[in-house]
C-alpha cells in the first residue's frame, strides 16, 4: 500500500523527515518496504530556464533548421539550433541547458553540446511534451512576456515533491488502510516518544438541503449484508478536470486522475479509508435505490465493459426496476456511471458485510481499491463524515448543490466492544514490567477508552474501526507496538523447558535422502502447489475461487515445476542441472480427495562442468538409475519388481513395484512436454512415491564380518529371446543357487548378423563365494551347471560359441 508523506501532513503536524518517519512506521508494525521520491513533473524541471529569442536565422546547411541566439541572463547568450516552425524573435521560450535531463515516459536523455549539420548548439528549445506540461508537440512552448529571463522554470510552475512509503500492510490492519489510519498510529508513536507532533482532526460541515422534497428513496433488502447505507443527492454538477493538488496526491500513489467527481471519490477513499461511489442520478430508474440481490443468470456490464453473469449471491445496488447498477463495494456498472455529460449524482457511502464482499470479489476476479477495504472491514461510523468531506470538495470544485436531505439508514449501530485487560498478563508475556501510567497513556493515544480501573485490571472499550483488537492479547500487542519492541530489555538469563517429541520417521528419511542428493551436487527446489488448469488431466482438483487462471488447479505431479526451474537455469547458460523436490500431488478419486507424498528428481545437460581435462559427458538414464538405487538402499528396499512404465509423461520409462504398490517411475520425459518449456535437450526424471517407500522400507538390517575367503567369478555368453530382460535372468540365477551365488552382473549386450532374428546375446558375470572355505573348481562348476540348467529350462537360453 502506498502512503504519501505530504498527504500524511494533512493529518499530522511534524517536522520529522521522511527517513525518520519510515523507521517509526516500521517499528510500530507498518513495515515500510521502500521509500521513493515523487515529483509532479518528472525531473522537477531542473535545468530548464526562461530564455528570450534575440535572433533567428536560417541554418546554412538545412532548410528546416534555424540558428537562434537565446538570452538566458544579462551576461550570457547561447547559440541553439532549432527545428520548430513557430520560433520567432523576441519570444520568451524554455531552454534546456547542457546537462539537463529530458524525460519521456520511462526513458530519458541528457542534453549535450553538439554539432547539428555543422553548427554548434548549446541546448534545446522545448515543447510542452518534452516538459511533461501538455500534449502539444507542434512547436516550442511560448511563455508569458512578463517572465524574467533566466528564471528557473521550476519557479514558474508549481512542482510538487513528495516521498512515497510502500507499506507491507498485514491483512488484519484494516484500520491502517488510509492516510488517516496511518497518521493516527504515527501520532500515537510520536506523542508517546515525546516527539513534537499535533494531530489535525479533519473538520466537516453537516449536510443540509434547502429543499425538503424526497426525490430519491432507499430500500435495504439484505439488512445482514448492509449494516449502514448513506446517500446524498447533488445537482448542478460540472464534470471537468480536477485541481492540481488533488491530481498530484492521486498520481503520487499511482492512481490515475479521471475527472473531478471520480477523483474526489478516490481521494476520500485514500484519505479516510472509506470507499464512495457516485451514480449518475438521471440513470436511476424510479428514483429508487435498492440494496439486495438478483436472480441467478442475470447479466450485468461493469465499468470495464465486461458483461458478467451473476450467480445470485452477490450483493448489488439496484434501481427501482431491480436493474443492477453496481456490485456493492466492488465495482460500478457501465450504465449508471458518471460521464462528461453528468449533471446530477447520487453519492453513496456504506458499510457492507466483509465476507460477502470477499466472496463476490473472488467469484468475479475483481480486486479493486474499494473491495480491498470493504473485505477487510471499514469503519462503520465514518460513512457520513466521508460523505460530508466529499460534498465540500464537490461544492468547491464541481459547483455541486445539495438538493435532498441526507439519507442515512443505520438501524442497529455497531457499538464499541469491551475487553478486560490484566496488568499481570502483559508482565508475564514480556518478562518486563511497563509502568502502569505509560500503559494508560498508550491506550488513550490509540483511542481505546478505559471504562474502569480496579484491582490491577482495566475494562476497555475498543472502537469498531479496530476490527483486529478483540482479545486481551490483541490489546497487549497494541501496547507493545507503541511502547516499542526494541525498548523491551533482553534478560541476562533465558530459561526454557526441553520438550521430548516422538521421532518423525518421514522427516528422518527425508533428511537422509536429501543429504545424499545434496552431497552428489543436487539442489532442492520448492515450487507452488497451484498450477494452471489442464483439461487433459483426469481426477484433477480445482479451486472454487482461484486468484487467477494460472493458479486454479492443485498439481497432480511435481514435474511441471521442476521443468520451469530447468528452463530458467538453461536460459542462464547453466550446463549441468541436478534438481529435486519433496512435495504433494493432489487427486480427486471417487469423490474423495487424496494427497500423495512424492520425491521427484530431474537431471539434464552435462554430468559435470567441462574443462581442458574433463570432456563433456551428457547425463543418461543409467546415472539417474544408479542414484535411485542408492536412495532405495538407504531404506533397505531391494526386493522390487521391474517393468516398463506406460506413463504418458515419459517417452521411455521403467517402474519399480512391490506387489501392487508403485515405488517409483524412472525415464526420459516426452519431447512434447519438454518442448512446451523451450527445453531442447533430454530431461531424465525419477518420480518416487515417498509414501510407498516408507511403507515398504526394511529396517531389519544385520551386519556381519567381511568374508575371509575369496570370491570366484565365472562368465557366460547366452543367446535368448529379445523379450527377456536381464532382471529376469538375474532373479532366476539367484533362485537356482541360493547358497553360493552372491551377485550377477551384465557386461555386454549384442544384437546383429551373427545372432538369429528376434534373439539377442547377453554376457553375464556370476560371482560365487563360500564364507566358510575356499571354493574348488569342482564345486564352482557344479553350481554353474545348476544355474545354466535353470536358465535353459525356464527361459530357453543357449550358450553362445
XYZ file of C-alpha atoms in Angstrom, residues 431-786:
356
model
C 9.097 -10.698 31.304
C 9.344 -6.943 31.705
C 7.178 -4.518 33.685
C 5.871 -1.414 31.947
C 4.801 1.457 34.164
C 1.023 1.456 34.553
C 0.691 5.141 33.649
C 2.590 4.519 30.429
C 0.161 1.734 29.526
C -2.799 4.040 30.145
C -1.191 6.776 28.056
C -0.709 4.386 25.121
C -4.315 3.177 25.343
C -5.554 6.748 25.344
C -3.417 7.607 22.295
C -4.888 4.573 20.468
C -8.493 5.743 21.097
C -9.047 2.817 23.475
C -11.226 4.093 26.302
C -10.657 2.957 29.887
C -14.110 2.329 31.347
C -12.924 1.180 34.759
C -9.697 0.573 36.648
C -9.792 -1.817 39.600
C -7.526 -4.444 41.243
C -4.828 -4.209 38.560
C -7.494 -4.804 35.879
C -8.759 -2.449 33.183
C -12.085 -2.661 31.415
C -11.513 -1.258 27.927
C -13.831 -0.052 25.177
C -12.467 -0.740 21.674
C -13.749 1.358 18.733
C -15.304 -0.558 15.790
C -12.609 0.555 13.339
C -10.150 -1.645 15.280
C -11.672 -4.890 13.985
C -8.475 -6.813 14.812
C -8.496 -5.968 18.544
C -10.929 -8.443 20.110
C -8.910 -10.200 22.847
C -6.696 -9.291 25.753
C -3.615 -10.465 23.869
C -4.533 -8.121 20.981
C -4.536 -5.198 23.422
C -1.103 -6.285 24.659
C 0.160 -6.309 21.083
C -1.185 -2.767 20.560
C 0.584 -1.533 23.690
C 3.849 -3.151 22.618
C 3.665 -1.660 19.116
C 3.661 1.860 20.514
C 5.888 1.158 23.523
C 8.452 -0.341 21.124
C 9.595 -3.928 20.838
C 13.171 -2.661 20.741
C 12.619 -0.949 24.111
C 11.991 -4.243 25.908
C 15.249 -5.274 27.591
C 16.633 -8.729 26.908
C 17.138 -10.747 30.118
C 20.625 -11.926 31.001
C 19.321 -15.443 31.567
C 16.883 -17.261 29.287
C 15.092 -20.333 30.697
C 13.277 -22.892 28.641
C 11.852 -26.390 29.027
C 13.216 -29.229 26.957
C 10.386 -30.875 25.050
C 10.767 -34.533 24.110
C 8.879 -35.464 20.971
C 8.472 -38.759 19.190
C 10.693 -39.368 16.195
C 9.247 -38.294 12.884
C 10.161 -41.225 10.675
C 9.209 -39.463 7.458
C 11.379 -36.467 8.292
C 14.333 -38.689 9.241
C 14.308 -40.428 5.849
C 13.685 -37.161 4.016
C 16.801 -35.687 5.611
C 18.897 -38.790 4.919
C 17.935 -38.795 1.236
C 18.299 -35.012 0.928
C 21.812 -35.282 2.378
C 22.676 -37.979 -0.174
C 21.319 -35.846 -3.026
C 22.996 -32.600 -1.998
C 26.308 -34.382 -1.478
C 26.004 -35.507 -5.111
C 25.555 -31.924 -6.339
C 21.745 -31.760 -6.398
C 19.784 -28.631 -5.450
C 16.439 -28.745 -3.641
C 13.521 -26.785 -5.137
C 10.260 -25.578 -3.653
C 7.538 -24.815 -6.209
C 3.939 -23.641 -5.960
C 1.298 -26.344 -5.475
C -1.112 -24.256 -7.579
C -0.822 -24.542 -11.363
C -2.886 -23.588 -14.443
C -5.856 -25.847 -15.242
C -5.023 -28.681 -17.654
C -8.219 -30.107 -19.161
C -6.395 -33.298 -20.180
C -5.703 -34.229 -16.548
C -8.113 -36.761 -15.112
C -9.138 -36.658 -11.452
C -7.917 -33.066 -11.152
C -8.547 -30.902 -8.094
C -9.619 -27.361 -8.994
C -10.128 -24.307 -6.795
C -13.572 -22.785 -6.345
C -12.271 -19.206 -6.134
C -8.781 -19.085 -7.687
C -6.682 -15.926 -7.501
C -6.073 -16.274 -11.244
C -6.354 -18.811 -14.052
C -2.650 -19.559 -13.601
C -3.310 -20.698 -10.015
C -6.565 -22.597 -10.478
C -5.601 -26.277 -10.046
C -3.702 -28.306 -7.451
C -0.754 -30.006 -9.121
C -1.056 -33.706 -9.928
C 2.734 -34.184 -10.094
C 5.921 -32.221 -9.344
C 7.438 -32.477 -12.823
C 5.919 -29.255 -14.178
C 7.540 -27.064 -11.541
C 10.939 -28.719 -11.978
C 10.739 -28.173 -15.747
C 10.162 -24.462 -15.062
C 13.289 -24.495 -12.885
C 15.298 -26.297 -15.579
C 14.164 -23.869 -18.274
C 15.081 -20.923 -16.042
C 18.590 -22.306 -15.479
C 19.169 -23.259 -19.113
C 18.255 -19.708 -20.147
C 21.018 -18.529 -17.837
C 23.636 -20.725 -19.513
C 23.774 -23.437 -16.852
C 25.037 -26.655 -18.487
C 24.769 -29.163 -15.629
C 21.411 -29.236 -13.865
C 20.539 -31.546 -10.954
C 17.317 -30.764 -9.072
C 14.976 -32.475 -6.619
C 11.782 -31.563 -4.798
C 9.730 -33.002 -1.966
C 6.030 -32.236 -2.262
C 2.497 -33.499 -2.611
C 0.334 -34.353 -5.597
C -3.433 -33.969 -5.433
C -6.236 -36.016 -6.988
C -9.970 -36.494 -6.638
C -10.879 -40.175 -6.985
C -14.460 -41.383 -6.456
C -15.361 -38.015 -4.885
C -12.551 -38.427 -2.364
C -9.593 -36.058 -2.256
C -6.193 -37.725 -1.948
C -2.709 -36.363 -1.332
C 0.439 -38.299 -2.195
C 3.908 -37.541 -0.828
C 6.427 -37.500 -3.666
C 10.130 -37.055 -4.224
C 10.908 -36.067 -7.804
C 14.439 -35.850 -9.200
C 15.259 -34.240 -12.560
C 18.590 -34.028 -14.394
C 19.742 -32.763 -17.768
C 22.839 -31.446 -19.513
C 26.377 -32.446 -18.611
C 27.275 -34.704 -15.709
C 29.973 -32.203 -14.682
C 31.471 -28.889 -15.666
C 33.754 -29.261 -18.700
C 37.375 -28.120 -18.760
C 40.639 -28.930 -20.542
C 40.933 -32.315 -18.886
C 37.238 -33.256 -18.452
C 35.309 -33.614 -21.705
C 31.562 -33.009 -21.929
C 29.612 -36.081 -20.853
C 25.804 -35.995 -21.061
C 23.520 -37.337 -18.343
C 21.956 -40.667 -19.203
C 19.287 -42.951 -17.825
C 21.925 -45.048 -16.071
C 23.420 -42.203 -13.972
C 19.973 -41.465 -12.596
C 19.176 -45.131 -12.051
C 22.368 -45.558 -10.050
C 21.354 -42.638 -7.836
C 17.854 -44.061 -7.350
C 19.282 -47.410 -6.267
C 21.427 -45.591 -3.688
C 18.273 -43.923 -2.343
C 16.440 -47.220 -2.116
C 19.419 -48.806 -0.352
C 19.060 -46.172 2.401
C 15.575 -47.537 3.089
C 16.610 -51.181 2.716
C 14.387 -51.777 -0.346
C 15.857 -54.348 -2.757
C 13.007 -56.750 -3.438
C 11.157 -54.781 -6.090
C 9.909 -55.949 -9.479
C 10.860 -54.006 -12.566
C 8.648 -53.408 -15.597
C 8.120 -50.912 -18.389
C 6.013 -47.885 -17.475
C 3.140 -46.625 -19.597
C 3.040 -43.150 -18.049
C 2.352 -40.652 -20.847
C 4.781 -38.123 -19.366
C 7.714 -40.303 -20.453
C 8.834 -41.393 -23.907
C 10.684 -44.342 -22.299
C 10.458 -45.368 -18.661
C 10.504 -48.244 -16.199
C 8.748 -48.595 -12.868
C 9.712 -50.408 -9.683
C 6.857 -52.174 -7.906
C 6.423 -54.162 -4.715
C 3.226 -56.174 -5.057
C 0.625 -53.658 -6.258
C 2.436 -50.577 -4.973
C 4.490 -48.464 -7.378
C 7.698 -47.383 -5.680
C 8.954 -45.133 -8.461
C 8.972 -44.347 -12.175
C 12.222 -43.605 -13.947
C 12.842 -42.485 -17.510
C 13.271 -39.746 -20.096
C 10.468 -37.205 -20.464
C 8.492 -36.981 -23.689
C 9.873 -34.290 -26.018
C 6.391 -32.811 -26.449
C 6.347 -31.950 -22.749
C 9.878 -30.536 -22.566
C 9.311 -28.537 -25.762
C 6.448 -26.667 -24.053
C 9.062 -25.232 -21.666
C 11.536 -24.494 -24.514
C 13.855 -27.310 -23.395
C 15.587 -28.941 -26.347
C 17.808 -31.479 -24.540
C 16.735 -34.763 -22.887
C 15.435 -34.493 -19.326
C 15.650 -37.602 -17.119
C 13.241 -37.855 -14.220
C 12.741 -40.176 -11.260
C 9.287 -39.840 -9.721
C 9.390 -41.552 -6.308
C 6.244 -42.316 -4.316
C 7.577 -41.466 -0.894
C 4.568 -42.909 0.925
C 5.146 -46.325 -0.643
C 8.879 -46.128 0.043
C 8.169 -45.659 3.752
C 5.520 -48.373 3.643
C 7.975 -50.989 2.293
C 11.201 -49.853 3.956
C 13.283 -52.583 5.530
C 14.855 -51.702 8.856
C 15.840 -55.267 9.788
C 19.413 -54.993 8.596
C 22.103 -57.222 10.011
C 25.821 -56.556 9.938
C 28.420 -59.282 9.590
C 32.159 -59.601 9.253
C 33.819 -59.265 5.870
C 34.271 -62.740 4.393
C 37.732 -64.260 4.890
C 37.592 -66.336 1.722
C 37.856 -65.054 -1.859
C 35.082 -64.634 -4.431
C 35.201 -66.644 -7.646
C 33.905 -65.328 -10.946
C 32.568 -67.157 -13.991
C 31.286 -65.637 -17.260
C 28.611 -66.982 -19.590
C 27.598 -65.699 -23.034
C 23.967 -66.588 -23.646
C 21.570 -66.338 -26.590
C 17.972 -65.662 -25.584
C 14.697 -64.179 -26.834
C 14.843 -60.389 -27.188
C 11.770 -60.054 -24.944
C 13.579 -61.483 -21.916
C 15.069 -58.881 -19.547
C 18.306 -59.000 -17.623
C 16.332 -58.664 -14.390
C 14.516 -61.935 -15.077
C 17.768 -63.832 -15.671
C 19.325 -62.299 -12.574
C 16.436 -63.355 -10.323
C 16.311 -66.844 -11.803
C 20.046 -67.389 -11.265
C 19.887 -66.222 -7.647
C 16.918 -68.504 -7.042
C 18.720 -71.508 -8.592
C 21.843 -71.131 -6.458
C 20.854 -69.511 -3.181
C 23.900 -70.522 -1.132
C 26.934 -69.650 -3.222
C 25.811 -67.095 -5.834
C 26.271 -63.574 -4.437
C 25.901 -61.343 -7.479
C 25.059 -61.377 -11.198
C 26.303 -58.618 -13.498
C 25.584 -57.850 -17.151
C 28.700 -56.675 -19.018
C 27.775 -56.948 -22.704
C 24.685 -56.907 -24.939
C 24.792 -57.812 -28.642
C 22.275 -57.989 -31.480
C 23.422 -58.409 -35.056
C 24.135 -60.611 -38.061
C 25.622 -63.494 -36.096
C 22.572 -63.771 -33.861
C 19.285 -65.299 -35.071
C 16.358 -62.980 -35.724
C 14.355 -61.950 -32.631
C 17.293 -63.043 -30.468
C 19.989 -61.195 -28.515
C 23.176 -62.058 -26.682
C 23.841 -61.305 -23.010
C 27.307 -61.710 -21.460
C 26.875 -62.257 -17.702
C 29.339 -62.464 -14.829
C 28.462 -64.700 -11.877
C 30.147 -64.118 -8.515
C 30.288 -67.099 -6.150
C 31.557 -67.318 -2.596
C 31.523 -69.699 0.373
C 32.032 -67.764 3.619
C 33.384 -70.842 5.439
C 36.014 -72.111 2.949
C 37.723 -71.561 -0.388
C 35.702 -72.824 -3.354
C 37.181 -75.580 -5.533
C 36.738 -75.760 -9.298
C 34.563 -78.823 -8.883
C 32.131 -77.016 -6.573
C 32.089 -73.950 -8.822
C 31.433 -75.997 -11.971
C 28.596 -77.830 -10.297
C 26.993 -74.544 -9.198
C 27.328 -73.082 -12.704
C 25.767 -76.178 -14.267
C 22.853 -75.823 -11.876
